[in-house]
mmCIF file of N, CA and C in Angstrom:
data_model
loop_
_atom_site.group_PDB
_atom_site.id
_atom_site.type_symbol
_atom_site.label_atom_id
_atom_site.label_comp_id
_atom_site.label_asym_id
_atom_site.label_seq_id
_atom_site.Cartn_x
_atom_site.Cartn_y
_atom_site.Cartn_z
ATOM 1 N N UNK A 1 29.073 -25.754 28.703
ATOM 2 C CA UNK A 1 29.693 -26.300 27.530
ATOM 3 C C UNK A 1 31.147 -25.657 27.376
ATOM 4 N N UNK A 2 32.038 -26.419 27.349
ATOM 5 C CA UNK A 2 33.454 -25.850 27.481
ATOM 6 C C UNK A 2 33.969 -26.055 25.889
ATOM 7 N N UNK A 3 34.567 -25.089 25.416
ATOM 8 C CA UNK A 3 35.020 -25.266 23.998
ATOM 9 C C UNK A 3 36.746 -24.889 24.075
ATOM 10 N N UNK A 4 37.170 -25.471 23.027
ATOM 11 C CA UNK A 4 38.679 -25.013 23.062
ATOM 12 C C UNK A 4 38.675 -23.744 22.540
ATOM 13 N N UNK A 5 39.738 -22.904 23.011
ATOM 14 C CA UNK A 5 39.916 -21.353 22.389
ATOM 15 C C UNK A 5 40.230 -21.443 20.969
ATOM 16 N N UNK A 6 39.668 -20.524 20.152
ATOM 17 C CA UNK A 6 39.986 -20.610 18.715
ATOM 18 C C UNK A 6 41.224 -19.494 18.713
ATOM 19 N N UNK A 7 42.153 -19.577 17.735
ATOM 20 C CA UNK A 7 43.237 -18.742 17.545
ATOM 21 C C UNK A 7 42.515 -17.357 17.191
ATOM 22 N N UNK A 8 43.339 -16.235 17.556
ATOM 23 C CA UNK A 8 42.893 -14.773 17.348
ATOM 24 C C UNK A 8 42.594 -14.459 15.832
ATOM 25 N N UNK A 9 43.592 -15.146 15.014
ATOM 26 C CA UNK A 9 43.618 -14.831 13.831
ATOM 27 C C UNK A 9 42.259 -15.430 12.989
ATOM 28 N N UNK A 10 41.947 -16.683 13.446
ATOM 29 C CA UNK A 10 40.650 -17.296 13.047
ATOM 30 C C UNK A 10 39.447 -16.572 13.380
ATOM 31 N N UNK A 11 39.551 -15.964 14.764
ATOM 32 C CA UNK A 11 38.370 -15.205 15.277
ATOM 33 C C UNK A 11 38.073 -13.935 14.381
ATOM 34 N N UNK A 12 39.293 -13.186 14.044
ATOM 35 C CA UNK A 12 39.284 -12.098 13.542
ATOM 36 C C UNK A 12 38.790 -12.184 12.013
ATOM 37 N N UNK A 13 39.250 -13.127 11.452
ATOM 38 C CA UNK A 13 38.732 -13.652 10.044
ATOM 39 C C UNK A 13 37.165 -13.850 10.097
ATOM 40 N N UNK A 14 36.772 -14.573 10.869
ATOM 41 C CA UNK A 14 35.426 -14.888 11.166
ATOM 42 C C UNK A 14 34.542 -13.555 11.472
ATOM 43 N N UNK A 15 35.070 -12.596 12.309
ATOM 44 C CA UNK A 15 34.431 -11.605 12.647
ATOM 45 C C UNK A 15 34.574 -10.512 11.262
ATOM 46 N N UNK A 16 35.366 -10.762 10.729
ATOM 47 C CA UNK A 16 35.518 -9.731 9.262
ATOM 48 C C UNK A 16 34.387 -10.143 8.335
ATOM 49 N N UNK A 17 34.310 -11.607 8.198
ATOM 50 C CA UNK A 17 33.075 -12.043 7.337
ATOM 51 C C UNK A 17 31.807 -11.785 7.850
ATOM 52 N N UNK A 18 31.488 -12.040 9.195
ATOM 53 C CA UNK A 18 30.392 -11.568 9.730
ATOM 54 C C UNK A 18 29.989 -10.112 9.639
ATOM 55 N N UNK A 19 31.064 -9.307 9.832
ATOM 56 C CA UNK A 19 30.600 -7.798 9.690
ATOM 57 C C UNK A 19 30.373 -7.371 8.037
ATOM 58 N N UNK A 20 30.895 -8.108 7.241
ATOM 59 C CA UNK A 20 30.558 -7.978 5.807
ATOM 60 C C UNK A 20 29.244 -8.275 5.473
ATOM 61 N N UNK A 21 28.865 -9.541 6.045
ATOM 62 C CA UNK A 21 27.437 -10.040 5.961
ATOM 63 C C UNK A 21 26.609 -9.078 6.590
ATOM 64 N N UNK A 22 26.722 -8.496 7.713
ATOM 65 C CA UNK A 22 25.994 -7.617 8.422
ATOM 66 C C UNK A 22 25.918 -6.239 7.517
ATOM 67 N N UNK A 23 27.015 -5.848 6.766
ATOM 68 C CA UNK A 23 26.841 -4.588 5.959
ATOM 69 C C UNK A 23 25.930 -4.879 4.771
ATOM 70 N N UNK A 24 26.058 -6.144 4.257
ATOM 71 C CA UNK A 24 25.068 -6.435 3.094
ATOM 72 C C UNK A 24 23.527 -6.457 3.389
ATOM 73 N N UNK A 25 23.394 -7.157 4.626
ATOM 74 C CA UNK A 25 21.927 -7.260 5.079
ATOM 75 C C UNK A 25 21.454 -6.029 5.456
ATOM 76 N N UNK A 26 22.166 -5.095 6.069
ATOM 77 C CA UNK A 26 21.774 -3.715 6.357
ATOM 78 C C UNK A 26 21.457 -2.924 5.199
ATOM 79 N N UNK A 27 22.235 -3.020 4.131
ATOM 80 C CA UNK A 27 21.921 -2.288 2.631
ATOM 81 C C UNK A 27 20.619 -2.777 2.251
ATOM 82 N N UNK A 28 20.371 -4.152 2.375
ATOM 83 C CA UNK A 28 19.161 -4.803 1.788
ATOM 84 C C UNK A 28 17.995 -4.223 2.664
ATOM 85 N N UNK A 29 18.195 -4.217 3.949
ATOM 86 C CA UNK A 29 17.162 -3.807 4.854
ATOM 87 C C UNK A 29 16.919 -2.300 4.560
ATOM 88 N N UNK A 30 17.830 -1.397 4.337
ATOM 89 C CA UNK A 30 17.644 -0.012 4.072
ATOM 90 C C UNK A 30 16.816 0.199 2.564
ATOM 91 N N UNK A 31 17.261 -0.682 1.714
ATOM 92 C CA UNK A 31 16.664 -0.486 0.369
ATOM 93 C C UNK A 31 15.174 -1.003 0.422
ATOM 94 N N UNK A 32 14.856 -2.188 1.133
ATOM 95 C CA UNK A 32 13.439 -2.501 1.168
ATOM 96 C C UNK A 32 12.615 -1.625 1.996
ATOM 97 N N UNK A 33 13.179 -1.050 3.101
ATOM 98 C CA UNK A 33 12.331 0.036 3.787
ATOM 99 C C UNK A 33 12.093 1.347 2.894
ATOM 100 N N UNK A 34 13.051 1.599 1.758
ATOM 101 C CA UNK A 34 12.768 2.718 0.961
ATOM 102 C C UNK A 34 11.737 2.402 0.138
ATOM 103 N N UNK A 35 11.782 1.150 -0.510
ATOM 104 C CA UNK A 35 10.685 0.382 -1.253
ATOM 105 C C UNK A 35 9.291 0.526 -0.603
ATOM 106 N N UNK A 36 9.364 0.180 0.740
ATOM 107 C CA UNK A 36 7.933 0.007 1.566
ATOM 108 C C UNK A 36 7.630 1.494 1.591
ATOM 109 N N UNK A 37 8.333 2.512 1.908
ATOM 110 C CA UNK A 37 8.086 3.874 1.910
ATOM 111 C C UNK A 37 7.522 4.460 0.601
ATOM 112 N N UNK A 38 8.119 4.073 -0.440
ATOM 113 C CA UNK A 38 7.633 4.441 -1.766
ATOM 114 C C UNK A 38 6.149 3.783 -2.160
ATOM 115 N N UNK A 39 6.130 2.467 -1.765
ATOM 116 C CA UNK A 39 4.967 1.828 -2.108
ATOM 117 C C UNK A 39 3.634 2.486 -1.126
ATOM 118 N N UNK A 40 4.149 2.900 -0.061
ATOM 119 C CA UNK A 40 2.977 3.563 0.868
ATOM 120 C C UNK A 40 2.628 4.885 0.333
ATOM 121 N N UNK A 41 3.540 5.424 -0.164
ATOM 122 C CA UNK A 41 3.263 6.932 -0.719
ATOM 123 C C UNK A 41 2.497 6.654 -2.106
ATOM 124 N N UNK A 42 2.755 5.634 -2.887
ATOM 125 C CA UNK A 42 1.998 5.358 -4.149
ATOM 126 C C UNK A 42 0.771 4.954 -3.760
ATOM 127 N N UNK A 43 0.464 4.055 -2.660
ATOM 128 C CA UNK A 43 -0.821 3.786 -2.248
ATOM 129 C C UNK A 43 -1.653 4.801 -1.861
ATOM 130 N N UNK A 44 -1.066 5.833 -1.002
ATOM 131 C CA UNK A 44 -1.751 6.914 -0.777
ATOM 132 C C UNK A 44 -2.141 7.670 -1.705
ATOM 133 N N UNK A 45 -1.347 7.981 -2.820
ATOM 134 C CA UNK A 45 -1.721 8.854 -3.993
ATOM 135 C C UNK A 45 -2.954 8.069 -4.713
ATOM 136 N N UNK A 46 -2.916 6.756 -4.767
ATOM 137 C CA UNK A 46 -3.789 5.936 -5.641
ATOM 138 C C UNK A 46 -5.133 6.208 -4.825
ATOM 139 N N UNK A 47 -5.087 6.162 -3.522
ATOM 140 C CA UNK A 47 -6.390 6.351 -2.742
ATOM 141 C C UNK A 47 -6.887 7.651 -2.808
ATOM 142 N N UNK A 48 -5.997 8.616 -2.766
ATOM 143 C CA UNK A 48 -6.429 9.968 -2.991
ATOM 144 C C UNK A 48 -7.135 10.233 -4.459
ATOM 145 N N UNK A 49 -6.505 9.671 -5.500
ATOM 146 C CA UNK A 49 -6.983 9.882 -6.712
ATOM 147 C C UNK A 49 -8.518 9.141 -6.753
ATOM 148 N N UNK A 50 -8.614 7.927 -6.244
ATOM 149 C CA UNK A 50 -9.778 7.192 -6.278
ATOM 150 C C UNK A 50 -10.848 8.029 -5.571
ATOM 151 N N UNK A 51 -10.626 8.511 -4.463
ATOM 152 C CA UNK A 51 -11.373 9.354 -3.583
ATOM 153 C C UNK A 51 -11.991 10.508 -4.446
ATOM 154 N N UNK A 52 -10.830 11.213 -5.107
ATOM 155 C CA UNK A 52 -11.352 12.310 -5.846
ATOM 156 C C UNK A 52 -12.301 12.031 -6.975
ATOM 157 N N UNK A 53 -12.199 10.796 -7.646
ATOM 158 C CA UNK A 53 -13.018 10.481 -8.611
ATOM 159 C C UNK A 53 -14.276 9.937 -8.026
ATOM 160 N N UNK A 54 -14.314 9.315 -6.940
ATOM 161 C CA UNK A 54 -15.507 8.936 -6.350
ATOM 162 C C UNK A 54 -16.254 10.199 -5.908
ATOM 163 N N UNK A 55 -15.866 11.295 -5.445
ATOM 164 C CA UNK A 55 -16.409 12.499 -4.983
ATOM 165 C C UNK A 55 -17.076 13.106 -6.332
ATOM 166 N N UNK A 56 -16.184 13.165 -7.479
ATOM 167 C CA UNK A 56 -16.899 13.581 -8.747
ATOM 168 C C UNK A 56 -18.070 12.998 -9.083
ATOM 169 N N UNK A 57 -17.964 11.582 -8.956
ATOM 170 C CA UNK A 57 -19.192 10.739 -9.461
ATOM 171 C C UNK A 57 -20.396 11.166 -8.520
ATOM 172 N N UNK A 58 -20.041 11.207 -7.215
ATOM 173 C CA UNK A 58 -21.131 11.508 -6.242
ATOM 174 C C UNK A 58 -21.645 12.779 -6.587
ATOM 175 N N UNK A 59 -20.855 13.885 -6.770
ATOM 176 C CA UNK A 59 -21.447 15.287 -7.116
ATOM 177 C C UNK A 59 -22.309 15.240 -8.373
ATOM 178 N N UNK A 60 -21.885 14.508 -9.346
ATOM 179 C CA UNK A 60 -22.611 14.474 -10.650
ATOM 180 C C UNK A 60 -23.920 13.676 -10.446
ATOM 181 N N UNK A 61 -23.823 12.535 -9.780
ATOM 182 C CA UNK A 61 -25.057 11.704 -9.430
ATOM 183 C C UNK A 61 -26.163 12.698 -8.702
ATOM 184 N N UNK A 62 -25.501 13.468 -7.651
ATOM 185 C CA UNK A 62 -26.383 14.413 -6.786
ATOM 186 C C UNK A 62 -27.100 15.444 -7.670
ATOM 187 N N UNK A 63 -26.242 15.981 -8.720
ATOM 188 C CA UNK A 63 -26.889 17.022 -9.654
ATOM 189 C C UNK A 63 -27.866 16.440 -10.434
ATOM 190 N N UNK A 64 -27.618 14.907 -10.739
ATOM 191 C CA UNK A 64 -28.812 14.592 -11.709
ATOM 192 C C UNK A 64 -30.045 14.293 -10.815
ATOM 193 N N UNK A 65 -29.777 13.925 -9.663
ATOM 194 C CA UNK A 65 -30.972 13.594 -8.702
ATOM 195 C C UNK A 65 -31.750 15.056 -8.616
ATOM 196 N N UNK A 66 -31.120 16.149 -8.488
ATOM 197 C CA UNK A 66 -31.710 17.465 -8.425
ATOM 198 C C UNK A 66 -32.660 17.786 -9.621
ATOM 199 N N UNK A 67 -32.417 17.210 -10.659
ATOM 200 C CA UNK A 67 -33.365 17.477 -11.712
ATOM 201 C C UNK A 67 -34.903 16.846 -11.385
ATOM 202 N N UNK A 68 -34.797 15.966 -10.317
ATOM 203 C CA UNK A 68 -36.154 15.438 -9.891
ATOM 204 C C UNK A 68 -36.942 14.851 -10.979
ATOM 205 N N UNK A 69 -36.405 13.994 -11.778
ATOM 206 C CA UNK A 69 -37.237 13.232 -12.872
ATOM 207 C C UNK A 69 -36.500 12.080 -13.111
ATOM 208 N N UNK A 70 -37.272 11.061 -13.596
ATOM 209 C CA UNK A 70 -36.624 9.703 -14.013
ATOM 210 C C UNK A 70 -36.185 8.954 -12.663
ATOM 211 N N UNK A 71 -35.320 7.979 -12.980
ATOM 212 C CA UNK A 71 -34.665 7.036 -11.990
ATOM 213 C C UNK A 71 -33.706 7.789 -11.261
ATOM 214 N N UNK A 72 -33.110 8.959 -11.695
ATOM 215 C CA UNK A 72 -32.171 9.612 -11.121
ATOM 216 C C UNK A 72 -32.615 10.346 -9.678
ATOM 217 N N UNK A 73 -33.882 10.427 -9.555
ATOM 218 C CA UNK A 73 -34.454 11.155 -8.335
ATOM 219 C C UNK A 73 -34.420 10.052 -7.208
ATOM 220 N N UNK A 74 -34.164 8.820 -7.436
ATOM 221 C CA UNK A 74 -34.056 7.861 -6.328
ATOM 222 C C UNK A 74 -33.059 7.978 -5.619
ATOM 223 N N UNK A 75 -32.943 7.570 -4.486
ATOM 224 C CA UNK A 75 -31.935 7.569 -3.540
ATOM 225 C C UNK A 75 -31.090 5.985 -3.370
ATOM 226 N N UNK A 76 -31.265 5.175 -4.488
ATOM 227 C CA UNK A 76 -30.630 3.982 -4.502
ATOM 228 C C UNK A 76 -28.905 4.159 -4.396
ATOM 229 N N UNK A 77 -28.385 3.260 -3.787
ATOM 230 C CA UNK A 77 -26.811 3.235 -3.933
ATOM 231 C C UNK A 77 -26.590 2.766 -5.415
ATOM 232 N N UNK A 78 -25.669 3.352 -5.815
ATOM 233 C CA UNK A 78 -25.125 2.933 -7.234
ATOM 234 C C UNK A 78 -23.951 2.018 -6.980
ATOM 235 N N UNK A 79 -23.831 1.131 -8.025
ATOM 236 C CA UNK A 79 -22.669 0.253 -7.728
ATOM 237 C C UNK A 79 -21.316 0.687 -7.591
ATOM 238 N N UNK A 80 -20.908 1.756 -8.198
ATOM 239 C CA UNK A 80 -19.547 2.335 -8.090
ATOM 240 C C UNK A 80 -19.467 2.750 -6.538
ATOM 241 N N UNK A 81 -20.511 3.239 -6.015
ATOM 242 C CA UNK A 81 -20.604 3.838 -4.662
ATOM 243 C C UNK A 81 -20.358 2.622 -3.582
ATOM 244 N N UNK A 82 -20.880 1.307 -3.984
ATOM 245 C CA UNK A 82 -20.650 0.246 -3.310
ATOM 246 C C UNK A 82 -19.488 -0.489 -3.326
ATOM 247 N N UNK A 83 -18.503 0.072 -4.177
ATOM 248 C CA UNK A 83 -17.397 -0.521 -4.588
ATOM 249 C C UNK A 83 -17.340 -1.700 -5.578
ATOM 250 N N UNK A 84 -18.384 -1.904 -6.365
ATOM 251 C CA UNK A 84 -18.598 -2.721 -7.340
ATOM 252 C C UNK A 84 -18.670 -2.092 -8.624
ATOM 253 N N UNK A 85 -18.091 -2.599 -9.731
ATOM 254 C CA UNK A 85 -18.219 -2.146 -11.052
ATOM 255 C C UNK A 85 -18.936 -2.712 -11.899
ATOM 256 N N UNK A 86 -20.099 -3.704 -11.615
ATOM 257 C CA UNK A 86 -20.835 -4.357 -12.288
ATOM 258 C C UNK A 86 -22.380 -4.147 -11.713
ATOM 259 N N UNK A 87 -23.308 -4.590 -12.530
ATOM 260 C CA UNK A 87 -24.687 -4.397 -12.217
ATOM 261 C C UNK A 87 -24.983 -5.294 -11.091
ATOM 262 N N UNK A 88 -24.191 -6.052 -10.548
ATOM 263 C CA UNK A 88 -24.470 -7.124 -9.588
ATOM 264 C C UNK A 88 -24.645 -6.547 -8.088
ATOM 265 N N UNK A 89 -24.227 -5.198 -8.027
ATOM 266 C CA UNK A 89 -24.337 -4.592 -6.670
ATOM 267 C C UNK A 89 -25.822 -4.580 -6.182
ATOM 268 N N UNK A 90 -26.066 -4.787 -4.871
ATOM 269 C CA UNK A 90 -27.241 -4.741 -4.199
ATOM 270 C C UNK A 90 -27.743 -3.196 -4.210
ATOM 271 N N UNK A 91 -29.059 -3.176 -4.366
ATOM 272 C CA UNK A 91 -29.683 -1.813 -4.589
ATOM 273 C C UNK A 91 -30.453 -1.488 -3.331
#
C-alpha cells in the first residue's frame, strides 16, 4: 500500500497529539494500578480480620465443648464455620 508522504509539520503535530494521549493514558494506568494495589491490601486486611474473628469463635466453641455437657459437647460444624450466617447450614 503506497501512500502520499505527509508534510513534516503535519506528522509532528499528530505525533505531539499522540504523545499527549499516551501521557494521559499512562497516568490513568498508574492510578488504576495504585487503586488495585490499595484494594488488594484492603482485601488482605479484611481477610486477616475475618480469620482472626473466626479463630476467636473456634477457640470459644472449643472451650465450651471442653465443659463436656449439653449440645456443646458434640463436634458438629457450626454455621459460621461453614461460611453461613443462618441456621440453614448443614450439620
